[in-house]
mmCIF file of C-alpha atoms in Angstrom:
data_model
loop_
_atom_site.group_PDB
_atom_site.id
_atom_site.type_symbol
_atom_site.label_atom_id
_atom_site.label_comp_id
_atom_site.label_asym_id
_atom_site.label_seq_id
_atom_site.Cartn_x
_atom_site.Cartn_y
_atom_site.Cartn_z
ATOM 1 C CA MET N 1 0.000 -0.016 0.006
ATOM 2 C CA ILE N 2 1.234 3.458 -0.876
ATOM 3 C CA ASN N 3 2.031 5.672 2.096
ATOM 4 C CA ARG N 4 0.153 8.830 1.175
ATOM 5 C CA ARG N 5 0.755 12.263 2.656
ATOM 6 C CA SER N 6 -2.033 14.131 4.431
ATOM 7 C CA PHE N 7 -2.705 16.819 1.875
ATOM 8 C CA ILE N 8 -4.892 17.407 -1.173
ATOM 9 C CA THR N 9 -3.560 19.191 -4.203
ATOM 10 C CA GLY N 10 -4.907 20.856 -7.332
ATOM 11 C CA ILE N 11 -3.485 20.691 -10.843
ATOM 12 C CA LYS N 12 -2.862 23.389 -13.412
ATOM 13 C CA SER N 13 -4.835 22.451 -16.507
ATOM 14 C CA THR N 14 -6.921 19.800 -18.329
ATOM 15 C CA LYS N 15 -4.182 17.195 -18.281
ATOM 16 C CA LEU N 16 -1.185 16.365 -16.151
ATOM 17 C CA ASN N 17 2.140 17.829 -17.234
ATOM 18 C CA LYS N 18 5.464 16.081 -16.637
ATOM 19 C CA GLN N 19 6.281 18.147 -13.563
ATOM 20 C CA GLU N 20 2.913 17.319 -11.979
ATOM 21 C CA ILE N 21 3.314 13.614 -12.678
ATOM 22 C CA ASN N 22 6.721 13.636 -10.970
ATOM 23 C CA PHE N 23 5.247 15.614 -8.047
ATOM 24 C CA LEU N 24 2.420 13.111 -7.541
ATOM 25 C CA LYS N 25 4.774 10.146 -7.689
ATOM 26 C CA LYS N 26 7.235 11.732 -5.273
ATOM 27 C CA TYR N 27 4.960 13.338 -2.686
ATOM 28 C CA LYS N 28 1.938 11.034 -2.957
ATOM 29 C CA PRO N 29 -0.873 13.408 -1.915
ATOM 30 C CA TRP N 30 -3.924 11.865 -0.239
ATOM 31 C CA GLY N 31 -6.167 13.228 -3.003
ATOM 32 C CA ILE N 32 -6.655 15.659 -5.871
ATOM 33 C CA ILE N 33 -9.351 18.332 -6.157
ATOM 34 C CA LEU N 34 -10.530 19.493 -9.572
ATOM 35 C CA PHE N 35 -11.586 23.045 -10.439
ATOM 36 C CA SER N 36 -13.290 24.556 -13.500
ATOM 37 C CA ARG N 37 -9.881 25.093 -15.171
ATOM 38 C CA ASN N 38 -9.390 21.317 -15.210
ATOM 39 C CA LEU N 39 -12.804 20.449 -16.709
ATOM 40 C CA ARG N 40 -13.525 20.878 -20.417
ATOM 41 C CA SER N 41 -15.507 17.874 -21.672
ATOM 42 C CA ILE N 42 -16.694 14.448 -20.523
ATOM 43 C CA ASN N 43 -14.006 12.538 -22.427
ATOM 44 C CA GLN N 44 -11.262 14.913 -21.299
ATOM 45 C CA ILE N 45 -12.280 14.650 -17.642
ATOM 46 C CA LYS N 46 -12.520 10.836 -17.826
ATOM 47 C CA SER N 47 -9.055 10.713 -19.342
ATOM 48 C CA LEU N 48 -7.660 12.984 -16.628
ATOM 49 C CA THR N 49 -9.110 11.032 -13.711
ATOM 50 C CA LYS N 50 -8.081 7.740 -15.270
ATOM 51 C CA HIS N 51 -4.516 8.994 -15.609
ATOM 52 C CA VAL N 52 -4.430 10.109 -11.957
ATOM 53 C CA LYS N 53 -5.714 6.708 -10.750
ATOM 54 C CA LYS N 54 -3.232 4.922 -12.955
ATOM 55 C CA ILE N 55 -0.351 6.780 -11.336
ATOM 56 C CA PHE N 56 -1.441 5.528 -7.922
ATOM 57 C CA LYS N 57 -2.610 2.127 -9.205
ATOM 58 C CA ASP N 58 -5.820 2.706 -7.307
ATOM 59 C CA LYS N 59 -9.261 2.844 -8.962
ATOM 60 C CA HIS N 60 -10.631 4.372 -5.731
ATOM 61 C CA TYR N 61 -8.019 7.130 -5.426
ATOM 62 C CA PRO N 62 -9.735 10.207 -3.937
ATOM 63 C CA ILE N 63 -10.673 12.780 -6.571
ATOM 64 C CA LEU N 64 -12.723 15.693 -5.221
ATOM 65 C CA ILE N 65 -14.867 18.452 -6.682
ATOM 66 C CA ASP N 66 -16.940 21.410 -5.432
ATOM 67 C CA GLN N 67 -20.186 20.528 -7.193
ATOM 68 C CA GLU N 68 -22.868 22.237 -5.134
ATOM 69 C CA GLY N 69 -25.080 23.587 -7.912
ATOM 70 C CA GLY N 70 -26.032 27.242 -8.216
ATOM 71 C CA ARG N 71 -22.996 29.472 -8.587
ATOM 72 C CA VAL N 72 -20.614 26.763 -7.294
ATOM 73 C CA ASN N 73 -20.791 24.536 -10.387
ATOM 74 C CA ARG N 74 -17.366 23.343 -11.494
ATOM 75 C CA LEU N 75 -19.035 21.401 -14.333
ATOM 76 C CA LYS N 76 -20.575 24.524 -15.858
ATOM 77 C CA LYS N 77 -19.086 23.674 -19.253
ATOM 78 C CA LEU N 78 -21.149 20.484 -19.240
ATOM 79 C CA ILE N 79 -24.387 21.505 -17.478
ATOM 80 C CA ASN N 80 -26.211 24.649 -16.335
ATOM 81 C CA LEU N 81 -27.346 24.411 -12.703
ATOM 82 C CA ASN N 82 -27.815 28.099 -11.932
ATOM 83 C CA SER N 83 -31.340 27.625 -10.534
ATOM 84 C CA PHE N 84 -30.479 24.705 -8.272
ATOM 85 C CA THR N 85 -29.107 26.560 -5.281
ATOM 86 C CA SER N 86 -29.250 25.328 -1.699
ATOM 87 C CA GLU N 87 -31.661 28.194 -0.998
ATOM 88 C CA TYR N 88 -33.947 26.828 -3.727
ATOM 89 C CA PHE N 89 -34.047 23.386 -2.113
ATOM 90 C CA GLY N 90 -34.393 24.883 1.360
ATOM 91 C CA LYS N 91 -37.483 26.824 0.344
ATOM 92 C CA MET N 92 -38.921 23.709 -1.290
ATOM 93 C CA PHE N 93 -38.298 21.750 1.927
ATOM 94 C CA ILE N 94 -40.398 24.256 3.886
ATOM 95 C CA LYS N 95 -43.183 24.577 1.311
ATOM 96 C CA ASP N 96 -43.655 20.943 0.280
ATOM 97 C CA LYS N 97 -41.504 18.326 1.995
ATOM 98 C CA LYS N 98 -42.864 15.459 -0.086
ATOM 99 C CA LYS N 99 -41.953 17.252 -3.301
ATOM 100 C CA PHE N 100 -38.554 18.146 -1.801
ATOM 101 C CA ASN N 101 -37.795 14.492 -1.043
ATOM 102 C CA ILE N 102 -38.492 13.531 -4.646
ATOM 103 C CA ILE N 103 -36.815 16.434 -6.438
ATOM 104 C CA TYR N 104 -33.724 16.753 -4.244
ATOM 105 C CA LYS N 105 -33.123 13.001 -4.335
ATOM 106 C CA LEU N 106 -33.412 13.056 -8.104
ATOM 107 C CA TYR N 107 -30.975 15.987 -8.254
ATOM 108 C CA ILE N 108 -28.464 14.144 -6.053
ATOM 109 C CA ASP N 109 -28.853 10.891 -7.987
ATOM 110 C CA GLN N 110 -28.201 12.621 -11.305
ATOM 111 C CA THR N 111 -25.228 14.551 -9.880
ATOM 112 C CA CYS N 112 -23.757 11.311 -8.573
ATOM 113 C CA HIS N 113 -24.331 9.557 -11.870
ATOM 114 C CA LEU N 114 -22.419 12.264 -13.741
ATOM 115 C CA LEU N 115 -19.597 12.322 -11.190
ATOM 116 C CA SER N 116 -19.254 8.513 -11.367
ATOM 117 C CA ILE N 117 -19.021 8.641 -15.149
ATOM 118 C CA LEU N 118 -16.269 11.277 -14.865
ATOM 119 C CA GLY N 119 -14.287 9.256 -12.294
ATOM 120 C CA ILE N 120 -14.902 11.662 -9.395
ATOM 121 C CA ASN N 121 -15.707 10.041 -6.056
ATOM 122 C CA ILE N 122 -15.944 12.831 -3.449
ATOM 123 C CA ASN N 123 -18.149 15.923 -3.609
ATOM 124 C CA THR N 124 -17.610 18.753 -1.112
ATOM 125 C CA VAL N 125 -21.252 19.054 -0.045
ATOM 126 C CA PRO N 126 -23.391 19.817 1.878
ATOM 127 C CA VAL N 127 -22.913 23.435 2.920
ATOM 128 C CA LEU N 128 -24.229 23.508 6.500
ATOM 129 C CA ASP N 129 -23.613 27.185 7.203
ATOM 130 C CA LEU N 130 -26.630 29.246 8.296
ATOM 131 C CA PHE N 131 -27.880 32.131 6.230
ATOM 132 C CA TYR N 132 -27.631 35.540 7.889
ATOM 133 C CA GLN N 133 -28.951 38.725 6.312
ATOM 134 C CA GLY N 134 -26.117 41.264 6.076
ATOM 135 C CA SER N 135 -23.292 38.718 6.155
ATOM 136 C CA SER N 136 -20.788 38.184 3.361
ATOM 137 C CA ASN N 137 -22.347 36.833 0.174
ATOM 138 C CA ILE N 138 -19.730 34.102 0.120
ATOM 139 C CA ILE N 139 -22.423 31.902 1.664
ATOM 140 C CA GLY N 140 -25.694 33.624 0.674
ATOM 141 C CA ASN N 141 -27.853 31.271 -1.402
ATOM 142 C CA ARG N 142 -25.408 28.427 -0.824
ATOM 143 C CA SER N 143 -27.185 28.006 2.520
ATOM 144 C CA PHE N 144 -30.350 25.962 2.873
ATOM 145 C CA SER N 145 -31.839 28.147 5.605
ATOM 146 C CA ASN N 146 -31.317 30.508 8.509
ATOM 147 C CA LYS N 147 -32.626 27.818 10.859
ATOM 148 C CA SER N 148 -30.183 25.223 12.135
ATOM 149 C CA ASN N 149 -32.758 22.401 12.446
ATOM 150 C CA ILE N 150 -33.717 22.757 8.772
ATOM 151 C CA VAL N 151 -30.074 22.938 7.593
ATOM 152 C CA SER N 152 -29.274 19.882 9.734
ATOM 153 C CA GLU N 153 -32.143 17.787 8.396
ATOM 154 C CA ILE N 154 -31.448 18.644 4.755
ATOM 155 C CA GLY N 155 -27.780 17.962 5.408
ATOM 156 C CA ASP N 156 -28.560 14.473 6.680
ATOM 157 C CA PHE N 157 -30.721 13.842 3.602
ATOM 158 C CA CYS N 158 -27.909 15.017 1.320
ATOM 159 C CA ILE N 159 -25.200 12.931 2.963
ATOM 160 C CA LYS N 160 -27.385 9.805 3.040
ATOM 161 C CA ASN N 161 -28.228 9.975 -0.659
ATOM 162 C CA PHE N 162 -24.696 10.747 -1.838
ATOM 163 C CA THR N 163 -23.460 7.827 0.261
ATOM 164 C CA LYS N 164 -26.069 5.519 -1.305
ATOM 165 C CA ASN N 165 -24.585 6.481 -4.667
ATOM 166 C CA SER N 166 -21.006 5.709 -3.456
ATOM 167 C CA ILE N 167 -19.932 9.359 -3.572
ATOM 168 C CA GLY N 168 -18.206 10.669 -0.443
ATOM 169 C CA THR N 169 -19.251 13.982 1.118
ATOM 170 C CA VAL N 170 -17.463 16.835 2.850
ATOM 171 C CA ILE N 171 -19.522 18.951 5.269
ATOM 172 C CA LYS N 172 -18.536 22.597 5.207
ATOM 173 C CA HIS N 173 -17.522 25.097 6.533
ATOM 174 C CA ILE N 174 -17.265 23.565 9.980
ATOM 175 C CA PRO N 175 -18.199 24.816 12.534
ATOM 176 C CA GLY N 176 -20.051 27.611 10.731
ATOM 177 C CA HIS N 177 -19.254 30.430 8.280
ATOM 178 C CA GLY N 178 -22.666 32.119 8.113
ATOM 179 C CA LEU N 179 -21.891 35.020 10.475
ATOM 180 C CA ALA N 180 -18.750 36.059 8.604
ATOM 181 C CA LYS N 181 -18.938 39.645 7.288
ATOM 182 C CA VAL N 182 -16.038 39.176 4.827
ATOM 183 C CA ASP N 183 -15.058 36.553 2.288
ATOM 184 C CA SER N 184 -12.494 34.265 3.944
ATOM 185 C CA HIS N 185 -10.783 33.727 0.569
ATOM 186 C CA ASN N 186 -9.602 37.358 0.854
ATOM 187 C CA PHE N 187 -9.723 38.346 4.527
ATOM 188 C CA THR N 188 -9.940 36.573 7.884
ATOM 189 C CA PRO N 189 -13.457 36.890 9.332
ATOM 190 C CA LYS N 190 -13.694 37.492 13.099
ATOM 191 C CA ILE N 191 -16.891 36.391 14.839
ATOM 192 C CA ASN N 192 -17.553 37.692 18.370
ATOM 193 C CA LYS N 193 -20.553 35.612 19.392
ATOM 194 C CA THR N 194 -20.470 33.654 22.640
ATOM 195 C CA LEU N 195 -19.953 29.920 22.700
ATOM 196 C CA LYS N 196 -23.515 29.448 24.037
ATOM 197 C CA TYR N 197 -24.933 31.333 21.052
ATOM 198 C CA LEU N 198 -22.833 29.406 18.580
ATOM 199 C CA LEU N 199 -23.743 25.991 20.069
ATOM 200 C CA ASN N 200 -27.444 26.859 19.764
ATOM 201 C CA LYS N 201 -27.136 28.296 16.258
ATOM 202 C CA ASP N 202 -24.210 27.980 13.848
ATOM 203 C CA PHE N 203 -22.477 24.957 15.330
ATOM 204 C CA LYS N 204 -25.712 22.999 15.801
ATOM 205 C CA SER N 205 -26.260 22.168 12.137
ATOM 206 C CA PHE N 206 -22.922 20.307 11.991
ATOM 207 C CA LYS N 207 -23.634 17.950 14.906
ATOM 208 C CA SER N 208 -23.911 14.160 14.458
ATOM 209 C CA LYS N 209 -23.314 14.143 10.738
ATOM 210 C CA LYS N 210 -22.449 10.806 9.051
ATOM 211 C CA SER N 211 -20.013 12.382 6.606
ATOM 212 C CA LEU N 212 -16.514 10.935 6.473
ATOM 213 C CA PHE N 213 -14.959 14.359 5.881
ATOM 214 C CA ALA N 214 -15.309 17.990 6.906
ATOM 215 C CA MET N 215 -13.871 21.229 5.533
ATOM 216 C CA THR N 216 -12.908 23.719 8.234
ATOM 217 C CA GLY N 217 -13.776 27.390 8.050
ATOM 218 C CA HIS N 218 -10.895 29.870 7.907
ATOM 219 C CA ILE N 219 -12.497 31.958 10.644
ATOM 220 C CA VAL N 220 -11.523 33.327 14.066
ATOM 221 C CA PHE N 221 -14.124 32.806 16.805
ATOM 222 C CA SER N 222 -12.676 35.380 19.180
ATOM 223 C CA GLU N 223 -14.650 34.303 22.267
ATOM 224 C CA ILE N 224 -13.176 30.781 21.968
ATOM 225 C CA ASP N 225 -9.738 31.320 20.459
ATOM 226 C CA PRO N 226 -8.829 34.948 19.719
ATOM 227 C CA ILE N 227 -5.613 34.089 17.874
ATOM 228 C CA ASN N 228 -6.095 31.042 15.644
ATOM 229 C CA THR N 229 -8.511 30.370 12.843
ATOM 230 C CA VAL N 230 -10.662 27.231 13.148
ATOM 231 C CA THR N 231 -8.304 25.460 10.755
ATOM 232 C CA HIS N 232 -5.365 26.007 13.106
ATOM 233 C CA SER N 233 -7.073 26.024 16.516
ATOM 234 C CA LYS N 234 -6.734 22.911 18.656
ATOM 235 C CA LYS N 235 -9.236 24.370 21.061
ATOM 236 C CA ILE N 236 -11.966 24.767 18.456
#
């Protein structure tokens, strides 16, 4: 068995170059994540993922993607999913739960079918952050709801149905990005809410999830750890 390192890497383009092949063989990352720049067509993506798996001699080698739907659609060159935001499904859940169960399951099944064809086996969903009016739009309609019980229930549904389709999930952005006033890709958000508040609100939607993986939020919760972001805080 290959001794893999505990990191995930991206790649530059639509196929591996010589330098990247040497890098993968030498440093043996745990997995590879694909972005829009890597994804041009079905045949090209299949060829790319097949090549990666061949390097590691592992047909189950972890290949990840951010395929949420809505504006986070890495496969936008293949399919238009602009309408299918988390907010859309959250509103459907509240209005007609029976319809939600049918439509959202169908959406997940079809997403998984496409990912399986492409050779991708982990999707970084669901987003379990709460929606807050006035917060950074980095979450916005990527959130199912402003209520933690609704987000939690939809999250369980999402994880269960991706798992049934043999696609791994990554809950994000643990333990909650919804209150952030700035985009953590550009600045470090600082959230001043008390631990009691967070446990009853933002953190609650992440509890008891049967996802194998979680993506941490690059956020400072100053009442818990005023120095380190979640990603670097042992306390959090």
